[in-house]
Every structure is written in structure tokens, then in C-alpha cells.
C-alpha positions as CSV (number, residue, x, y, z in Angstrom):
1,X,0.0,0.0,0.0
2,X,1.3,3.8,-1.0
3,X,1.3,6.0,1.7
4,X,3.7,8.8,-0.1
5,X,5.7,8.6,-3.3
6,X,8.8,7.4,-1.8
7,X,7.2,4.8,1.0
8,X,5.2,1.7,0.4
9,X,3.7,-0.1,3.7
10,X,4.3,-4.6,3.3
11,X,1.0,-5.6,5.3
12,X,1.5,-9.4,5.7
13,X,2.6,-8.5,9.3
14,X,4.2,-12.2,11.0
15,X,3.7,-13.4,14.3
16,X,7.0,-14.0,14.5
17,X,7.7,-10.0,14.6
18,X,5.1,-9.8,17.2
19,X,2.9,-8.4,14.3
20,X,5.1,-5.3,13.1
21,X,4.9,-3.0,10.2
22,X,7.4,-3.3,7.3
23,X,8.3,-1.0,4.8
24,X,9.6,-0.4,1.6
25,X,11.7,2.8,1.0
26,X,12.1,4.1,-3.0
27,X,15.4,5.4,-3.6
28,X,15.8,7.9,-5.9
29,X,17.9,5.3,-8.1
30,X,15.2,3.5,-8.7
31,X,16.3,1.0,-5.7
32,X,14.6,-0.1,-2.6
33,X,15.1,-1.0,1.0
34,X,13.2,-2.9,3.3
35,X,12.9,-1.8,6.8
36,X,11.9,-4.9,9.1
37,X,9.9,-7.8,7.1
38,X,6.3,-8.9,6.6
39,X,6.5,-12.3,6.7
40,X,8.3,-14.7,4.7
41,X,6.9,-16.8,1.6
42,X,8.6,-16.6,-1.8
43,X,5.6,-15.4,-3.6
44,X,5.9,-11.8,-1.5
45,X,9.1,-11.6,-2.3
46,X,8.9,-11.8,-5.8
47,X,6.2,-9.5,-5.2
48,X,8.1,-6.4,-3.2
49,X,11.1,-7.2,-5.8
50,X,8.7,-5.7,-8.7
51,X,8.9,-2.5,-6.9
52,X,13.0,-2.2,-8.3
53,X,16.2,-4.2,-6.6
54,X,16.3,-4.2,-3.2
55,X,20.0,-3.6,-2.1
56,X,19.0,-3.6,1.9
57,X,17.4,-5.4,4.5
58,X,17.3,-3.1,7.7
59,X,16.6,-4.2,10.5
60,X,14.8,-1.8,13.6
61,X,15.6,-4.5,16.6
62,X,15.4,-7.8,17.6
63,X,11.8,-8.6,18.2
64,X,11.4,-7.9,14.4
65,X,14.6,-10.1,12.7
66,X,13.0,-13.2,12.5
67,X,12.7,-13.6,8.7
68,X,15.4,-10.9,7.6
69,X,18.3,-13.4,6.4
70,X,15.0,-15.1,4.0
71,X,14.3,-11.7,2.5
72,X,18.3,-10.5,2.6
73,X,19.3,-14.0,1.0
74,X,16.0,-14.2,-2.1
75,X,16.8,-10.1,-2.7
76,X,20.5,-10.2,-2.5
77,X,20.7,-7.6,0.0
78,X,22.6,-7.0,2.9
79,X,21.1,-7.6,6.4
80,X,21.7,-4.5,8.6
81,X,21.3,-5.2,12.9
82,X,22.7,-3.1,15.6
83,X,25.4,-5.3,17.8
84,X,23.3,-4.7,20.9
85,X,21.0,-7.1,19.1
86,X,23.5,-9.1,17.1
87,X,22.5,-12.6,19.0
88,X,19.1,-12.3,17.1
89,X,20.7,-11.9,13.3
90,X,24.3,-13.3,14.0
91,X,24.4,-13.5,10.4
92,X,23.9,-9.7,9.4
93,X,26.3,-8.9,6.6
94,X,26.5,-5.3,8.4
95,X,26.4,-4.5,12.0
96,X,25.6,-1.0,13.3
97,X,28.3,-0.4,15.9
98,X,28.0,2.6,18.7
99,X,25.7,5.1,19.8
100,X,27.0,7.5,16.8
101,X,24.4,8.1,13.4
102,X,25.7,6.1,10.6
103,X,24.8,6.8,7.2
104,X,23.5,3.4,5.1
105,X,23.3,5.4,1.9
106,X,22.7,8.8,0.3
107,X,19.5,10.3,2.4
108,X,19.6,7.4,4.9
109,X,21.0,7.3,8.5
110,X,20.8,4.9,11.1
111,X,20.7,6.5,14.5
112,X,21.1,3.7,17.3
113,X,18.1,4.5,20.0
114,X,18.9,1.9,23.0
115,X,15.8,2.0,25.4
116,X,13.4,-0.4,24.1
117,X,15.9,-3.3,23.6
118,X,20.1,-3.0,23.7
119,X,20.7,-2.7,20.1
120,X,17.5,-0.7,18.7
121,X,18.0,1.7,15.5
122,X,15.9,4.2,14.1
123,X,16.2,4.6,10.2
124,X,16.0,8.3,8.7
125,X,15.6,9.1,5.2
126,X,15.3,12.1,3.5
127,X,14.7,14.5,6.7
128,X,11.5,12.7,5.5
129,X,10.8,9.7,7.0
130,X,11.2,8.6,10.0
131,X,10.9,4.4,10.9
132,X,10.9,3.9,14.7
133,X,11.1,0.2,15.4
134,X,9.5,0.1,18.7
135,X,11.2,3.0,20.1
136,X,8.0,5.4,19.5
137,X,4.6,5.7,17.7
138,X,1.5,7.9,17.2
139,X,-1.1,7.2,19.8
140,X,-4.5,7.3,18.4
141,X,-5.5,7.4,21.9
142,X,-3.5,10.3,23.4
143,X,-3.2,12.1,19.8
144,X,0.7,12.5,19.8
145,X,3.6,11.3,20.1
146,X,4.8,8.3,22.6
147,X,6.8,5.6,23.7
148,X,5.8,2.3,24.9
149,X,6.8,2.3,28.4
150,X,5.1,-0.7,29.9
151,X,7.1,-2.7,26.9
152,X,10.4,-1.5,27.3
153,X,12.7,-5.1,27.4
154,X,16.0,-3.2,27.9
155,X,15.8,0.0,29.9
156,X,13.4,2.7,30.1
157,X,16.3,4.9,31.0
158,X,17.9,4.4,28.5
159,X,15.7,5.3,26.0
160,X,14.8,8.5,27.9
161,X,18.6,9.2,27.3
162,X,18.2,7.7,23.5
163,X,15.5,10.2,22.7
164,X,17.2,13.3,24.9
165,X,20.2,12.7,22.8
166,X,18.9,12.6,19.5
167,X,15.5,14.7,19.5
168,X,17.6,17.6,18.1
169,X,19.3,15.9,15.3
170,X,16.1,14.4,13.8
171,X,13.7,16.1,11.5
172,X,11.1,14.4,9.3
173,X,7.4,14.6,8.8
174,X,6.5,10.7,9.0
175,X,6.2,8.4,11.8
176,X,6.2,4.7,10.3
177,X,6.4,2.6,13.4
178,X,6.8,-1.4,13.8
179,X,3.6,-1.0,16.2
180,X,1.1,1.8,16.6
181,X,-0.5,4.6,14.6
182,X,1.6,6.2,11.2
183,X,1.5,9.9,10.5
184,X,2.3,13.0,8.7
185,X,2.9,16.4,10.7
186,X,4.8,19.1,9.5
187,X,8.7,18.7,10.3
188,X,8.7,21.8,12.8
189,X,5.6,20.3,14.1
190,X,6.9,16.9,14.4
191,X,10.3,18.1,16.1
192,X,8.5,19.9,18.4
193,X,6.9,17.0,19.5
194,X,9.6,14.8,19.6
195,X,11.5,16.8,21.8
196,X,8.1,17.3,24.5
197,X,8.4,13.1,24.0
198,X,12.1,13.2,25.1
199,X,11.0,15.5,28.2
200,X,8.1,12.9,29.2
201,X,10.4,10.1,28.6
202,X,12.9,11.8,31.3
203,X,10.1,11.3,33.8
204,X,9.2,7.4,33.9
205,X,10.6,4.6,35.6
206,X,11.0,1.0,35.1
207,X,7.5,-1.2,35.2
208,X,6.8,-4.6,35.1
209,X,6.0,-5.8,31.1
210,X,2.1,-5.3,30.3
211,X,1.0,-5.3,26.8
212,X,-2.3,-4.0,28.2
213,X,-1.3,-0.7,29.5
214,X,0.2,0.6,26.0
215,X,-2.3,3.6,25.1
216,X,-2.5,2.6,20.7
């Protein structure tokens, strides 16, 4: 499904990603990346490959690598993890190392965003898009921006310090999360948020894991 000229959304969500969102980003050069994976079958691959060659598999965290090394291996991609997660895609042809932004290609940067697990990345393209992983999402409930506190398997402190680090450097008018609401604000509108997230964020402690206390 479209959802902007350079973004198509996967659908065919596994329950092996817990259900996430995967994307499909169209480069410029006519090329494509896949951020996280629907699930796997050989007849939606061959499907997503119709959209142009996709040179890269990248991957948000570990609760959504399950079927990243099927899609890497059919596209002839490279697999992309942070090394907080490596133990869930010990086969990634490239590992994100550090807390520092890397760039993956012309208009896309991985920023590494620990909080929600060790080795969690958020992909930027374009001062465009922005695809979250699990770190945050649009709440159709509370209207904004948030983070999923009560599902925070690493440290909610640390992605207080994640988000209080890099709410300045990031600009972009979509939210594409793995879980949660997607949607398009104006950049200045969207930063602003971001950094009243980051402030929020500062203020919560660790909680016991309950699925059924995250306001979608």
C-alpha cells in the first residue's frame, strides 16, 4: 500500500515480529530498502522485488529479525542489525556499531536509539521519514507522540537518554512505526513534539512488562 511517493507499507505482518509493520523505501535510483519484514513466503518476495532491486534489509531490533536473512538471502541484500542485538541476526552482513548516526546510503542514516531493547536503531531518510522500530509511535488514543513504556525489554532509562540525545538531530514529517499509529505532521511540528516526547520520557521509571497498558 502507498502511503507517499517514496514509502510503500508490506502488510502481511508475521507473528513472528510480534505483528510489526514493514516497509519499503524508494530510492531515488530506482532501488529499494526494506525496513523490518512482513512475513516470509517466496511469492511476496517476488512481489516487493517488482517494486526495483532491493540492495538492503534493515533491520529496527530484535523482536522484528525473524525472517530478515530469507528476505536479505532471495533479494541479495545486505542484512543490517545493531550489535546490541546481534545474537538475534548473528548472520547480518553489516552491523551498526555505537551510539553515533551512521549513514546506510545517500538520504539514509541509522541512529542507534537503545531504550526499548540494547541494540534498537531508528532509520531516517530524507529528513523525511522517520521508521521507529518500537522505540516510538503515534497514539491514536493520546493524539501524539509516545513511547511504549510498559514494553520497554531493555531500559526505560535508557531510551529516555536515547530520545534526549537525539530529539535535536532528527527532522522528518512521517512516523512509520513497527507498532502503533503512522502519521504525517509538519517537520517543525513533528520536532517539536519529539523533543516534548524526550522531556516525558525523562520522567518514567521501570515497570513490570504489560502489553495491556500501551495507550494505541
Amino acid at each position: 500500500m502507498a502511503l507517499d511517493n517514496g514509502v510503500l507499507m508490506c502488510g502481511h505482518n508475521s507473528r513472528h515480529t510480534a505483528g510489526a509493520n514493514s516497509y519499503l523505501l524508494l530510492r531515488p535510483s530506482g532501488t529499494v530498502m526494506m525496513i523490518d519484514t512482513p512475513r516470509w513466503s517466496r511469492e511476496l518476495a517476488e512481489r516487493y522485488a517488482a517494486s526495483g532491486l532491493v540492495t538492503d534489509v534493515l533491520l529496527t531490533h530484535r523482536d522484528h529479525a525473524a525472517h530478515g536473512r530469507h528476505y536479505a538471502d532471495y533479494f541479495g541484500a545486505q542484512l543490517w542489525i545493531h550489535e546490541g542485538d546481534l545474537d538475534a541476526a548473528p548472520d547480518a552482513d553489516r552491523v551498526i556499531r555505537g551510539l553515533e548516526p551512521l549513514e546506510i546510503s545517500e538520504g539514509v542514516t541509522a541512529h542507534p536509539l537503545p531504550g526499548h531493547t540494547r541494540g534498537s536503531v531508528l532509520y531516517l531518510a530524507d529528513d523525511r521519514y522517520c521508521f521507529s522500530g518500537d522505540s516510538f509511535y503515534w497514539s491514536r488514543t493520546t493524539g501524539d507522540l509516545e513511547v511504549a513504556e510498559s514494553v520497554t525489554w531493555y531500559s526505560i532509562e535508557g531510551l529516555a537518554a536515547s530520545l534526549a540525545r537525539t530529539a535535536g538531530r532528527l527532522r522528518f514529517e512521517w512516523i512509520l512505526p513497527g507498532h502503533g499509529d503512522r502519521r504525517r505532521l509538519a517537520a517543525d511540528e513533528m520536532s517539536r513534539r519529539l523533543r516534548a516526547l524526550a522531556e516525558r520520557t525523562r520522567l518514567l521509571r521501570p515497570q513490570p512488562i504489560d502489553f495491556t497498558a500501551v495507550r494505541w
